[in-house]
Short mmCIF file of C-alpha atoms and ligand atoms in Angstrom, two decimals:
data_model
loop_
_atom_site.label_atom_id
_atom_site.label_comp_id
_atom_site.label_asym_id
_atom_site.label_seq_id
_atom_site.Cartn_x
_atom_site.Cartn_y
_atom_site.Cartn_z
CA UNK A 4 82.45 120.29 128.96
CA UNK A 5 83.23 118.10 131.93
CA UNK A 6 83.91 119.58 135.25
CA UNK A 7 85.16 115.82 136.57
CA UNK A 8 88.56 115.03 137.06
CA UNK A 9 89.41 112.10 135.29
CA UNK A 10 89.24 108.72 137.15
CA UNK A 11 93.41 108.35 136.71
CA UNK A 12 93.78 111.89 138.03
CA UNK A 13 91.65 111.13 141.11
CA UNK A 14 93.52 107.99 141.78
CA UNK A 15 96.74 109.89 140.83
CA UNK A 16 95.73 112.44 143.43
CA UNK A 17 94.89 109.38 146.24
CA UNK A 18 98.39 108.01 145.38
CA UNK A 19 100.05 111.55 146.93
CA UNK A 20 98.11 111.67 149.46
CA UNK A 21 99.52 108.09 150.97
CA UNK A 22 103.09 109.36 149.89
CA UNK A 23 102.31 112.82 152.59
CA UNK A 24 100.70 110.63 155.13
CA UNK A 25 102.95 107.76 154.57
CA UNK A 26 106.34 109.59 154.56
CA UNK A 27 106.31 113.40 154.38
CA UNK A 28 104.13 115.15 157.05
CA UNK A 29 106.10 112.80 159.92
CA UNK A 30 109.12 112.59 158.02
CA UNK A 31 109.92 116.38 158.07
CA UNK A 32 110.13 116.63 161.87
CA UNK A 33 113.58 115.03 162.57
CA UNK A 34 114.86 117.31 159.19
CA UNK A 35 113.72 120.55 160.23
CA UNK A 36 115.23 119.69 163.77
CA UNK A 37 118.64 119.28 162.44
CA UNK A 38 118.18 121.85 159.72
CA UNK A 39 119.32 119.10 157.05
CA UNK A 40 118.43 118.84 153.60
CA UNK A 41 115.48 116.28 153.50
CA UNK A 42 117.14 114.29 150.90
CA UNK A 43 115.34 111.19 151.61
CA UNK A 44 111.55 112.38 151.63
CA UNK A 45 112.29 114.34 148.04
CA UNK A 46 113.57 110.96 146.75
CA UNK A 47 110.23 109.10 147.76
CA UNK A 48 108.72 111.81 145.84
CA UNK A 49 110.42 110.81 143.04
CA UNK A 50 110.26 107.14 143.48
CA UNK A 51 106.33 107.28 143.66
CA UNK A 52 106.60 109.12 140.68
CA UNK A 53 105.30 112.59 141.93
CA UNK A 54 107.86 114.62 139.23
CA UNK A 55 107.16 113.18 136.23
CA UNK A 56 103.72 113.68 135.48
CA UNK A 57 104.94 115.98 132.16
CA UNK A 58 107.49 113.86 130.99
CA UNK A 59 107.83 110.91 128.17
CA UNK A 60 108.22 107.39 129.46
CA UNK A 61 111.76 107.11 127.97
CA UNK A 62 113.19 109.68 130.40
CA UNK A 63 111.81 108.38 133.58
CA UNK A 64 108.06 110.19 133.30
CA UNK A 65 104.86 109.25 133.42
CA UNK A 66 103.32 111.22 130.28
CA UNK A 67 100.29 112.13 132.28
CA UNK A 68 100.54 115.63 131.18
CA UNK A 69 100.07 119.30 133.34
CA UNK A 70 96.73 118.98 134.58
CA UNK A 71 97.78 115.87 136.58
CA UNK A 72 100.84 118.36 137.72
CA UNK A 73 98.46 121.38 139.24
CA UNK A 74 96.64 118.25 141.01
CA UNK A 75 100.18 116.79 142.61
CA UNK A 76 101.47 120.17 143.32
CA UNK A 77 97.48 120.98 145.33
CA UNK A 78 97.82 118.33 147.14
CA UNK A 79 101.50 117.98 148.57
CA UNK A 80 100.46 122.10 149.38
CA UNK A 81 97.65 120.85 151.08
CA UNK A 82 99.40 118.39 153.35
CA UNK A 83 102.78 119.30 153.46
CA UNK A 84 103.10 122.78 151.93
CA UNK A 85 107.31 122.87 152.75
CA UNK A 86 107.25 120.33 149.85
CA UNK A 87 105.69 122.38 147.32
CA UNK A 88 109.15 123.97 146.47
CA UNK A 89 109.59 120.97 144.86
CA UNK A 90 107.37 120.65 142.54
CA UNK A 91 109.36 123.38 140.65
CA UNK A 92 113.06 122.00 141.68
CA UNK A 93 112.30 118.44 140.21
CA UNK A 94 109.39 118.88 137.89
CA UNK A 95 108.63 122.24 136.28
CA UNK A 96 111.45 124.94 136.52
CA UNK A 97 114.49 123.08 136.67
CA UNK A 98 114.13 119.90 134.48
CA UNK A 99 110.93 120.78 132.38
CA UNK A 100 113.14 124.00 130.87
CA UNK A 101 116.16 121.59 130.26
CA UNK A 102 113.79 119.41 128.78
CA UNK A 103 112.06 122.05 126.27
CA UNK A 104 114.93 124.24 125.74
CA UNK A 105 117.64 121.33 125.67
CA UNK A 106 119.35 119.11 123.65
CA UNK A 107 118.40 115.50 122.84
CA UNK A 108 121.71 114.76 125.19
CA UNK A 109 121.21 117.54 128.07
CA UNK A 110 117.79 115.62 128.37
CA UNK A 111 119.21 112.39 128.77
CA UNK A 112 121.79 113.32 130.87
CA UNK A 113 119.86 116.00 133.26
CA UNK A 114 116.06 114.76 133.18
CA UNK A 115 115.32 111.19 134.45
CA UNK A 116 117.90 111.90 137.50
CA UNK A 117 115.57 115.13 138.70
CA UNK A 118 112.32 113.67 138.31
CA UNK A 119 113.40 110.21 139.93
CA UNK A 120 114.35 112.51 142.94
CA UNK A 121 117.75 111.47 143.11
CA UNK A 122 119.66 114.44 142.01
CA UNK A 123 118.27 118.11 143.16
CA UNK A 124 117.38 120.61 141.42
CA UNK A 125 117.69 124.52 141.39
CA UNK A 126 116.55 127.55 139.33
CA UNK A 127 118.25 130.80 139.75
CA UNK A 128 117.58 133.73 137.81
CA UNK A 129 116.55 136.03 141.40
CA UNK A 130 118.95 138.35 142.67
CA UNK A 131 119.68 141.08 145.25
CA UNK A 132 118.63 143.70 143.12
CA UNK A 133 117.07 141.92 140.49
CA UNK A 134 113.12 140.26 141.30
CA UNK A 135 110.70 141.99 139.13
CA UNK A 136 112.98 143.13 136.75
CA UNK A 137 115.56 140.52 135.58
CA UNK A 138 116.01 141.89 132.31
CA UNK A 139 117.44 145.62 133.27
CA UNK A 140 118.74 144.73 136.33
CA UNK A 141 120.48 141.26 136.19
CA UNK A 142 124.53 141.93 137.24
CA UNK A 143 125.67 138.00 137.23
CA UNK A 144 127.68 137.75 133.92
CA UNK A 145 129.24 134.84 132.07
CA UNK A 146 132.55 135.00 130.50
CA UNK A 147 133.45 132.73 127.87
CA UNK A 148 137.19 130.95 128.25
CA UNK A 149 137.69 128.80 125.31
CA UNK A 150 135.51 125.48 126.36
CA UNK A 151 133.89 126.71 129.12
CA UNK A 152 132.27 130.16 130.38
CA UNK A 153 133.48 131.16 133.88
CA UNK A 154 130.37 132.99 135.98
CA UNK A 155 130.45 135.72 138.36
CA UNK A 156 128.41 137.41 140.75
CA UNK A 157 125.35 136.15 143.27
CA UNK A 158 121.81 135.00 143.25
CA UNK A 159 119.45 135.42 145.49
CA UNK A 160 116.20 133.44 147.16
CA UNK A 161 117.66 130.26 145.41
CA UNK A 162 115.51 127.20 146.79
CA UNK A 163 117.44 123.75 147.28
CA UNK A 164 120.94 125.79 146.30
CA UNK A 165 122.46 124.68 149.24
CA UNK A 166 121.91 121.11 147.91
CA UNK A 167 121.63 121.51 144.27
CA UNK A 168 123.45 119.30 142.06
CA UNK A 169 122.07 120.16 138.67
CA UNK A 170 120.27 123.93 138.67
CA UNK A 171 119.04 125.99 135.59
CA UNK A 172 120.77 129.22 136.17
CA UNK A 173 120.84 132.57 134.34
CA UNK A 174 124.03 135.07 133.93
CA UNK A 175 124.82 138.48 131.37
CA UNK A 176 127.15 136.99 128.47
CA UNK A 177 126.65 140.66 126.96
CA UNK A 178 125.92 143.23 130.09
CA UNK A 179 125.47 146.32 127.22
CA UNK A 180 123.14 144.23 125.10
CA UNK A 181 120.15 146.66 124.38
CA UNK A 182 117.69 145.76 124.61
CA UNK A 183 119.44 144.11 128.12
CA UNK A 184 116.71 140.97 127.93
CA UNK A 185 119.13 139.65 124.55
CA UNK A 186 122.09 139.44 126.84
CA UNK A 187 120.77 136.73 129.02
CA UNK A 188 121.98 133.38 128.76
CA UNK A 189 120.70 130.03 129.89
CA UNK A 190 123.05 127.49 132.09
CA UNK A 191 122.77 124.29 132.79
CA UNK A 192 124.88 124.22 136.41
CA UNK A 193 126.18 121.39 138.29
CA UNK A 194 127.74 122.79 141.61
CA UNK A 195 128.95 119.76 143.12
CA UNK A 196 131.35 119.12 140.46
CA UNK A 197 133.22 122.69 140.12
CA UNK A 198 134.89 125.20 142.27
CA UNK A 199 134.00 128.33 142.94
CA UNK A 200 130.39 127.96 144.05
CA UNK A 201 128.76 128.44 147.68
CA UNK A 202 125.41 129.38 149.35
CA UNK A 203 123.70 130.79 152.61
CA UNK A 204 120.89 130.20 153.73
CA UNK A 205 118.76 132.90 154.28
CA UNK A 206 116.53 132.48 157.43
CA UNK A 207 112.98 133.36 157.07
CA UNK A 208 110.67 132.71 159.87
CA UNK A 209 108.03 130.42 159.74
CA UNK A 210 109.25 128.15 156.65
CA UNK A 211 111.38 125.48 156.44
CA UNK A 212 114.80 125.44 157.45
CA UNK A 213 115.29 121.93 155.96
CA UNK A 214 113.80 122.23 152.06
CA UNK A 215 114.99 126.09 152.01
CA UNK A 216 116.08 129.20 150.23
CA UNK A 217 120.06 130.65 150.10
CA UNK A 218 122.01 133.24 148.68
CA UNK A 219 124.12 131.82 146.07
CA UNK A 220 127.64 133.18 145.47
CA UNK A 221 129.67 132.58 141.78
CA UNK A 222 133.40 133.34 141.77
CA UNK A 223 134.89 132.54 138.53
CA UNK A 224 132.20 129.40 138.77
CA UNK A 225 132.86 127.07 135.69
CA UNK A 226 129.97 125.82 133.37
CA UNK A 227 131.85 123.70 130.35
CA UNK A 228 130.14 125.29 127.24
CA UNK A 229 128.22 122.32 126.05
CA UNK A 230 125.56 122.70 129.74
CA UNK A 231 124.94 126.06 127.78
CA UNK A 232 121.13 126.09 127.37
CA UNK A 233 119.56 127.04 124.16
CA UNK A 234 121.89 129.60 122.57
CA UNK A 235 123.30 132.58 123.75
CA UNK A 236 120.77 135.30 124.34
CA UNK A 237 118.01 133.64 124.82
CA UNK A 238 118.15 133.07 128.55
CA UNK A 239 115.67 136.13 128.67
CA UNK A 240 112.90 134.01 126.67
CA UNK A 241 113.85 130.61 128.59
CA UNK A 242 113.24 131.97 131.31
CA UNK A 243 110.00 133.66 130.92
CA UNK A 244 108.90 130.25 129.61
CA UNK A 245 110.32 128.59 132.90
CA UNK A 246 108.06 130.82 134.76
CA UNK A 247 104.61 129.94 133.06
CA UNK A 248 104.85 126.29 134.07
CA UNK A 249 106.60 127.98 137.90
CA UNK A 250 102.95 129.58 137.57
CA UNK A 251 100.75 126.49 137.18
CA UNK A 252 102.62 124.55 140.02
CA UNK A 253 102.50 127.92 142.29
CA UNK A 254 98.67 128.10 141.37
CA UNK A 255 97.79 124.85 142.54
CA UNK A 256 100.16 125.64 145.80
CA UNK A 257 98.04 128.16 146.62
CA UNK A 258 94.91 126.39 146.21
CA UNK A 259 96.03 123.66 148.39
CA UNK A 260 96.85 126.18 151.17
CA UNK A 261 94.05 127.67 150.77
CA UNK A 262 91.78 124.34 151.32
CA UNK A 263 94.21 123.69 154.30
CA UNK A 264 93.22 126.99 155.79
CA UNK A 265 89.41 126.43 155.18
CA UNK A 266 89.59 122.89 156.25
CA UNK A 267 91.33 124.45 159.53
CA UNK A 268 88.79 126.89 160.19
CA UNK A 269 85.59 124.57 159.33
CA UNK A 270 86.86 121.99 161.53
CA UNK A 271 87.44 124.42 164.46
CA UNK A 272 83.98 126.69 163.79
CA UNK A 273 82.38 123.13 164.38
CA UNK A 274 84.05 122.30 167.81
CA UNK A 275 84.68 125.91 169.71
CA UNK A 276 81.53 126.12 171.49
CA UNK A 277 80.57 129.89 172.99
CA UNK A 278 77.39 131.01 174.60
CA UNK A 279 76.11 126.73 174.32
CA UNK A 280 76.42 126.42 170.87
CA UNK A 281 79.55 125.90 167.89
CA UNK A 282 80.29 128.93 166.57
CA UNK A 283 79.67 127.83 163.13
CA UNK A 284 76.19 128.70 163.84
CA UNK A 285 77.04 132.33 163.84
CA UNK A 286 75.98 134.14 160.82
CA UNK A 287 79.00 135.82 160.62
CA UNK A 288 81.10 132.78 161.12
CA UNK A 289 79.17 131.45 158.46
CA UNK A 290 79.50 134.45 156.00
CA UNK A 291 83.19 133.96 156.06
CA UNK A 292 83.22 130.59 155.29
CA UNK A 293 81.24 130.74 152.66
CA UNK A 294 83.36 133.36 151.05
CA UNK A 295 86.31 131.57 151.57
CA UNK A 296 84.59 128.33 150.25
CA UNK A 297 83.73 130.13 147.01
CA UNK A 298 87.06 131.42 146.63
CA UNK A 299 89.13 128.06 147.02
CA UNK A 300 86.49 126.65 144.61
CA UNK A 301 87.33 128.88 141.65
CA UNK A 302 91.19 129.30 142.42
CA UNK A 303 90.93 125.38 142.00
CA UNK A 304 88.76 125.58 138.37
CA UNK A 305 91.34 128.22 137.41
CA UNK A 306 94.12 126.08 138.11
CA UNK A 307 92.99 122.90 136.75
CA UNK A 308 92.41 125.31 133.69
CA UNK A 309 96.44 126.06 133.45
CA UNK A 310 96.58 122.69 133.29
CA UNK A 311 93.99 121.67 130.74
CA UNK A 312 95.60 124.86 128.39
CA UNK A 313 99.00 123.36 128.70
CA UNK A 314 97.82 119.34 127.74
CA UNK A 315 96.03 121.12 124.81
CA UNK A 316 98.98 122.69 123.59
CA UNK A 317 98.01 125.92 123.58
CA UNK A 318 99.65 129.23 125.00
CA UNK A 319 98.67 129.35 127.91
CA UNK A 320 100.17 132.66 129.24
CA UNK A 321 97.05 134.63 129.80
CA UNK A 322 95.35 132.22 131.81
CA UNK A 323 98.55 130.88 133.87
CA UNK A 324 98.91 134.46 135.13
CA UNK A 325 95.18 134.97 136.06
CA UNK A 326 95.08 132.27 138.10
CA UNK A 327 97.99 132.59 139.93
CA UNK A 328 96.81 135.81 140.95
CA UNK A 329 93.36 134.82 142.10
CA UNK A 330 94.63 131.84 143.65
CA UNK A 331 97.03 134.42 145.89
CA UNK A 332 93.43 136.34 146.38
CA UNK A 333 91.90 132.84 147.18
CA UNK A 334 94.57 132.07 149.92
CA UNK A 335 94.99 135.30 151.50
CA UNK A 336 91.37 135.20 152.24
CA UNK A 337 91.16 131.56 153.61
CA UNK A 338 94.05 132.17 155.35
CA UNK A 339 92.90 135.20 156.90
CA UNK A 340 89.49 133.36 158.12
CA UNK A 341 91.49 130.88 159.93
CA UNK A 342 93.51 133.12 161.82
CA UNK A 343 89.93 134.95 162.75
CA UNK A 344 87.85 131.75 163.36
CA UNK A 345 90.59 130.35 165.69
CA UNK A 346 91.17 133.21 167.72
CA UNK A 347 93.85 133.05 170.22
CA UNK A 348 94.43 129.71 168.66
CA UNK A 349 95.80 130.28 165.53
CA UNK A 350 98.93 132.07 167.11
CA UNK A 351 99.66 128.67 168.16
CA UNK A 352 101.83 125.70 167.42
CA UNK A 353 98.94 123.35 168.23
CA UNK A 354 97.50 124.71 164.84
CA UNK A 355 98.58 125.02 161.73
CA UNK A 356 97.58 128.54 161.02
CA UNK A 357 100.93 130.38 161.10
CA UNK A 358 102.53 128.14 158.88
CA UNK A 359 99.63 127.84 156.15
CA UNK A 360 100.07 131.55 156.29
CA UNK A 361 103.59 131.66 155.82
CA UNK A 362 103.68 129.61 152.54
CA UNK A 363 100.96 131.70 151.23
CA UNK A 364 102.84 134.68 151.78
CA UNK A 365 105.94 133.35 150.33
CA UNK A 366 103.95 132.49 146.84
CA UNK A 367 102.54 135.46 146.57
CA UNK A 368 105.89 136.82 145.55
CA UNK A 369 107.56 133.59 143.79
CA UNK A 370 106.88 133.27 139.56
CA UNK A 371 106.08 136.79 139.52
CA UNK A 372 104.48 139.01 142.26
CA UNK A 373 101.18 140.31 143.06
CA UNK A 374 101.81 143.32 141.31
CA UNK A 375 104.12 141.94 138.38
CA UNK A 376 100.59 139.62 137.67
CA UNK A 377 98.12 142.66 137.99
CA UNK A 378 100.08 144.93 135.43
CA UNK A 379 100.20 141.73 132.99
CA UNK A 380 96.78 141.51 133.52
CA UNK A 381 95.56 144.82 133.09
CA UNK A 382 97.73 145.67 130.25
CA UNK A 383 96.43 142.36 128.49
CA UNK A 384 93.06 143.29 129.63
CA UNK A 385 93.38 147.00 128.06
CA UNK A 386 94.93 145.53 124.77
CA UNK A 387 97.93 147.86 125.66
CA UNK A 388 99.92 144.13 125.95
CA UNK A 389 99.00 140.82 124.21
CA UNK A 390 99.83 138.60 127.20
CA UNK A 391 99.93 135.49 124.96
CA UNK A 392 102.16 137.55 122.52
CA UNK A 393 105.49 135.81 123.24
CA UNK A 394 104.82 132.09 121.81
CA UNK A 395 105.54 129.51 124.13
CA UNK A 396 107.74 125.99 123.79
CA UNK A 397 105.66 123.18 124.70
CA UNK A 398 107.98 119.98 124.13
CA UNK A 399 105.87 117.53 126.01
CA UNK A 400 102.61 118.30 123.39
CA UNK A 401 104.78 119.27 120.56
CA UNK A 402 104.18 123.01 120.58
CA UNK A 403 106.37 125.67 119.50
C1 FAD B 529 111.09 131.79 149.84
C2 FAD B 529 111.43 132.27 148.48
C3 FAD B 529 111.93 131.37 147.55
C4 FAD B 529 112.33 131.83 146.28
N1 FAD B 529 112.88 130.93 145.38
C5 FAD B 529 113.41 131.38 144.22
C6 FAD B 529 114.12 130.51 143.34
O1 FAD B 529 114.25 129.30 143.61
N2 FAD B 529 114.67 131.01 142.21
C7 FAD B 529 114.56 132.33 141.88
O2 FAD B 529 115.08 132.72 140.84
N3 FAD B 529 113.90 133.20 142.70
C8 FAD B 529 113.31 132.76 143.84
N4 FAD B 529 112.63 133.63 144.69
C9 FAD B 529 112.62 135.05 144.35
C10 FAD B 529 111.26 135.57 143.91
O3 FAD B 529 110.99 135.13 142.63
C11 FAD B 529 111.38 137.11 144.02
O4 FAD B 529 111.32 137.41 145.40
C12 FAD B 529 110.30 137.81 143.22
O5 FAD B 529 110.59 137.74 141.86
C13 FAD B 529 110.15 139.30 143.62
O6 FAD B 529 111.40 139.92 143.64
P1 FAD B 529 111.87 140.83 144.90
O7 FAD B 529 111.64 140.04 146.12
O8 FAD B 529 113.23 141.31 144.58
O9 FAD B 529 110.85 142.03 144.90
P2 FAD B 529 110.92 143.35 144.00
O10 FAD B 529 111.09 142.99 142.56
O11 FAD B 529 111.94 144.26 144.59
O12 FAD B 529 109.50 143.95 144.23
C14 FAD B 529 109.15 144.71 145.41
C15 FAD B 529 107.73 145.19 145.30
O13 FAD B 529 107.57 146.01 144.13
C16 FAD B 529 106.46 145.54 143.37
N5 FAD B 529 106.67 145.78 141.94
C17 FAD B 529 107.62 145.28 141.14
N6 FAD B 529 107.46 145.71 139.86
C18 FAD B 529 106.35 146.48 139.87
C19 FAD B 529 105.64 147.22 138.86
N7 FAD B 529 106.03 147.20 137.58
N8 FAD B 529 104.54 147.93 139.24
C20 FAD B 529 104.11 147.93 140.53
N9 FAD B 529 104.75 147.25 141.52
C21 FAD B 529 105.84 146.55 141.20
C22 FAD B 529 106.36 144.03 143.68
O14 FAD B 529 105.05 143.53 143.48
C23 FAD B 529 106.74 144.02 145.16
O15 FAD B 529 105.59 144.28 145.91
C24 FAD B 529 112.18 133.20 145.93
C25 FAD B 529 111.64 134.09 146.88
C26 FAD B 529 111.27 133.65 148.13
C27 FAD B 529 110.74 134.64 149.11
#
């Protein structure tokens, strides 16, 4: 067993780095201001190759496989968490599922434009009334009208929708299916190029109001029938899928906001001097630290271990939803000992407290909550619930 990262995975992770400090962490300020769609920064993301780690060469990727994924997606977190979101817009939710649950065509057509960062991507299965519990509660609904299926209803939460120009999005084709989960279908959406489509943005405090969420609206929305994804019915199972690899990208998000908080708190416990002396000589200053130390140290292990599951081809269900809950554990804690280590301070724009706490809030509800994870667990854990008992699709390895 080797605890190492892999030379090329080190290097990979040096490589986004430069692309944050180079382009993103500046680069957001002028977006944000105008509240515009950061178009620009996403497509140097692409261009440097940040979205294609799981992908085959002939579609645009790099074939370095999901391990080198939880990395990226640590990292950008780290640096410049409001571009997490789109780790799962142009890698893993949107075009990863087109790419395991598509045809040899949707591929060619939908892929390489995501991951290059040129077109933007969306996943909507979230709606008003309909979180936790897509399944039973999912109103959206597909018609079908001879060569195309005509979608009504509204999503909710939808990241990028306000920008989107190919999305992954789920809708009822048979709203009395029982069980309801076999009346989900799979779409493969492109809003730019049909009527009846339009989002708001939602405005939540603290994130970004450039790379953001909306509330997406569908009024007799047309999706021709061949951007149907899989077959009809099976939405339910796509999805679920989707969410495992949403898991390993959130996982590594919260790692990297987690480091960013200890980092944060470390530096400051070093400088703020009380009574003559830092205040990282306090025991209790130091008892914190080390737990939050430990903490980011196994949510990282854990993550890397999503990773490692997926390049082996193995289901990786069970461990994709432990460590997306410990790594929520990890980051509440680290960022809960940088908002006590900086005191007054951390209420402030001068640090980046608030913020690191804001995007760790904010994944601790996306790709399954706190408590959606902790029933999985403890129903696996029990043996009430096999959690790998749904098989997975694996494209990229070959798994089925
Ligand atoms: C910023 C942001 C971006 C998002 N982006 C997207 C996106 O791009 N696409 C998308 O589809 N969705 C997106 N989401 C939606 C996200 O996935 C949902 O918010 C999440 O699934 C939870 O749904 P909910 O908010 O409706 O909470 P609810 O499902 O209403 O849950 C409320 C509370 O009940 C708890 N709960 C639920 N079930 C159980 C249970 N069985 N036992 C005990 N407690 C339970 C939950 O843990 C939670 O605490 C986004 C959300 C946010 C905030």
């Amino acid at each position: 067993m080797n605890f190492d990262l892999p030379e090329e995975l080190v290097t990979l992770r040096d490589a986004v780095t430069d692309v944050c400090e180079k382009h993103l962490i500046t680069g957001i300020k002028s977006f944000e201001e105008r509240q515009e769609f950061a178009y620009p920064l996403i497509r140097e993301m692409g261009k440097a190759g940040l979205f294609g780690a799981p992908f085959p060469e002939e579609l645009g990727g790099s074939a370095a496989g999901f391990l080198a994924v939880s990395v990226i997606a640590e990292e950008i977190s780290r640096l410049a968490p409001e571009f997490g979101y789109a780790m799962n817009m142009q890698s893993m939710t949107c075009p990863y599922t087109i790419y395991n649950w598509g045809t040899e065509e949707q591929a060619r057509r939908f892929v390489p434009g995501l991951i290059a960062g040129e077109q933007i991507g969306m996943f909507a299965l979230s709606e008003e009334g309909s979180g936790s519990d897509p399944a039973g509660s999912m109103r959206t609904v597909a018609r079908r009208d001879g060569d195309v299926y005509r979608l009504n209803g509204s999503k909710m939460w939808i990241t990028f929708s306000h920008a989107t120009d190919v999305g992954v999005l789920f809708a009822k084709t048979d709203p009395h299916a029982d069980p309801a989960h076999t009346g989900i279908t799979a779409f493969i959406v492109q809003p730019k190029h049909f009527e009846g489509y339009s989002a708001q943005p939602i405005e939540l405090p603290g994130l970004s109001r450039s790379l953001r969420s909306c509330t997406v609206f569908l009024d007799d929305f047309v999706v021709p029938v061949e951007n149907r994804l899989g077959e009809e019915g099976e939405g339910f199972r796509i999805a679920m899928n989707a969410l495992e690899y949403g898991r390993l990208t959130v996982s590594g998000r919260l790692t990297g906001l987690a480091q960013s908080a200890l980092d944060v708190a470390r530096n400051y416990a070093n400088e703020r001097i009380i009574g003559g002396k830092p205040i990282a000589r306090f025991q209790l200053i130091q008892e914190r630290i080390a737990d939050a130390t430990v903490a980011v140290e196994a949510a990282r292990l854990m993550s890397h271990r999503v990773g490692w599951t997926m390049d082996q081809g193995r289901v990786s269900t069970r461990v994709a939803s432990r460590a997306k809950y410990f790594a929520t554990q990890a980051a509440r804690l680290a960022g809960d000992v940088a908002r006590e280590v900086l005191g007054g301070n951390a209420l402030t724009a001068e640090y980046p407290v608030k913020k690191i706490n804001a995007y760790i809030d904010m994944l601790t509800v996306g790709e399954g909550s706190e408590n959606v994870q902790r029933v999985l667990i403890g129903e696996d854990s029990l043996g009430i619930k096999d959690a790998t008992r749904h098989a997975m699709r694996n494209r990229f390895v070959g798994m089925l």
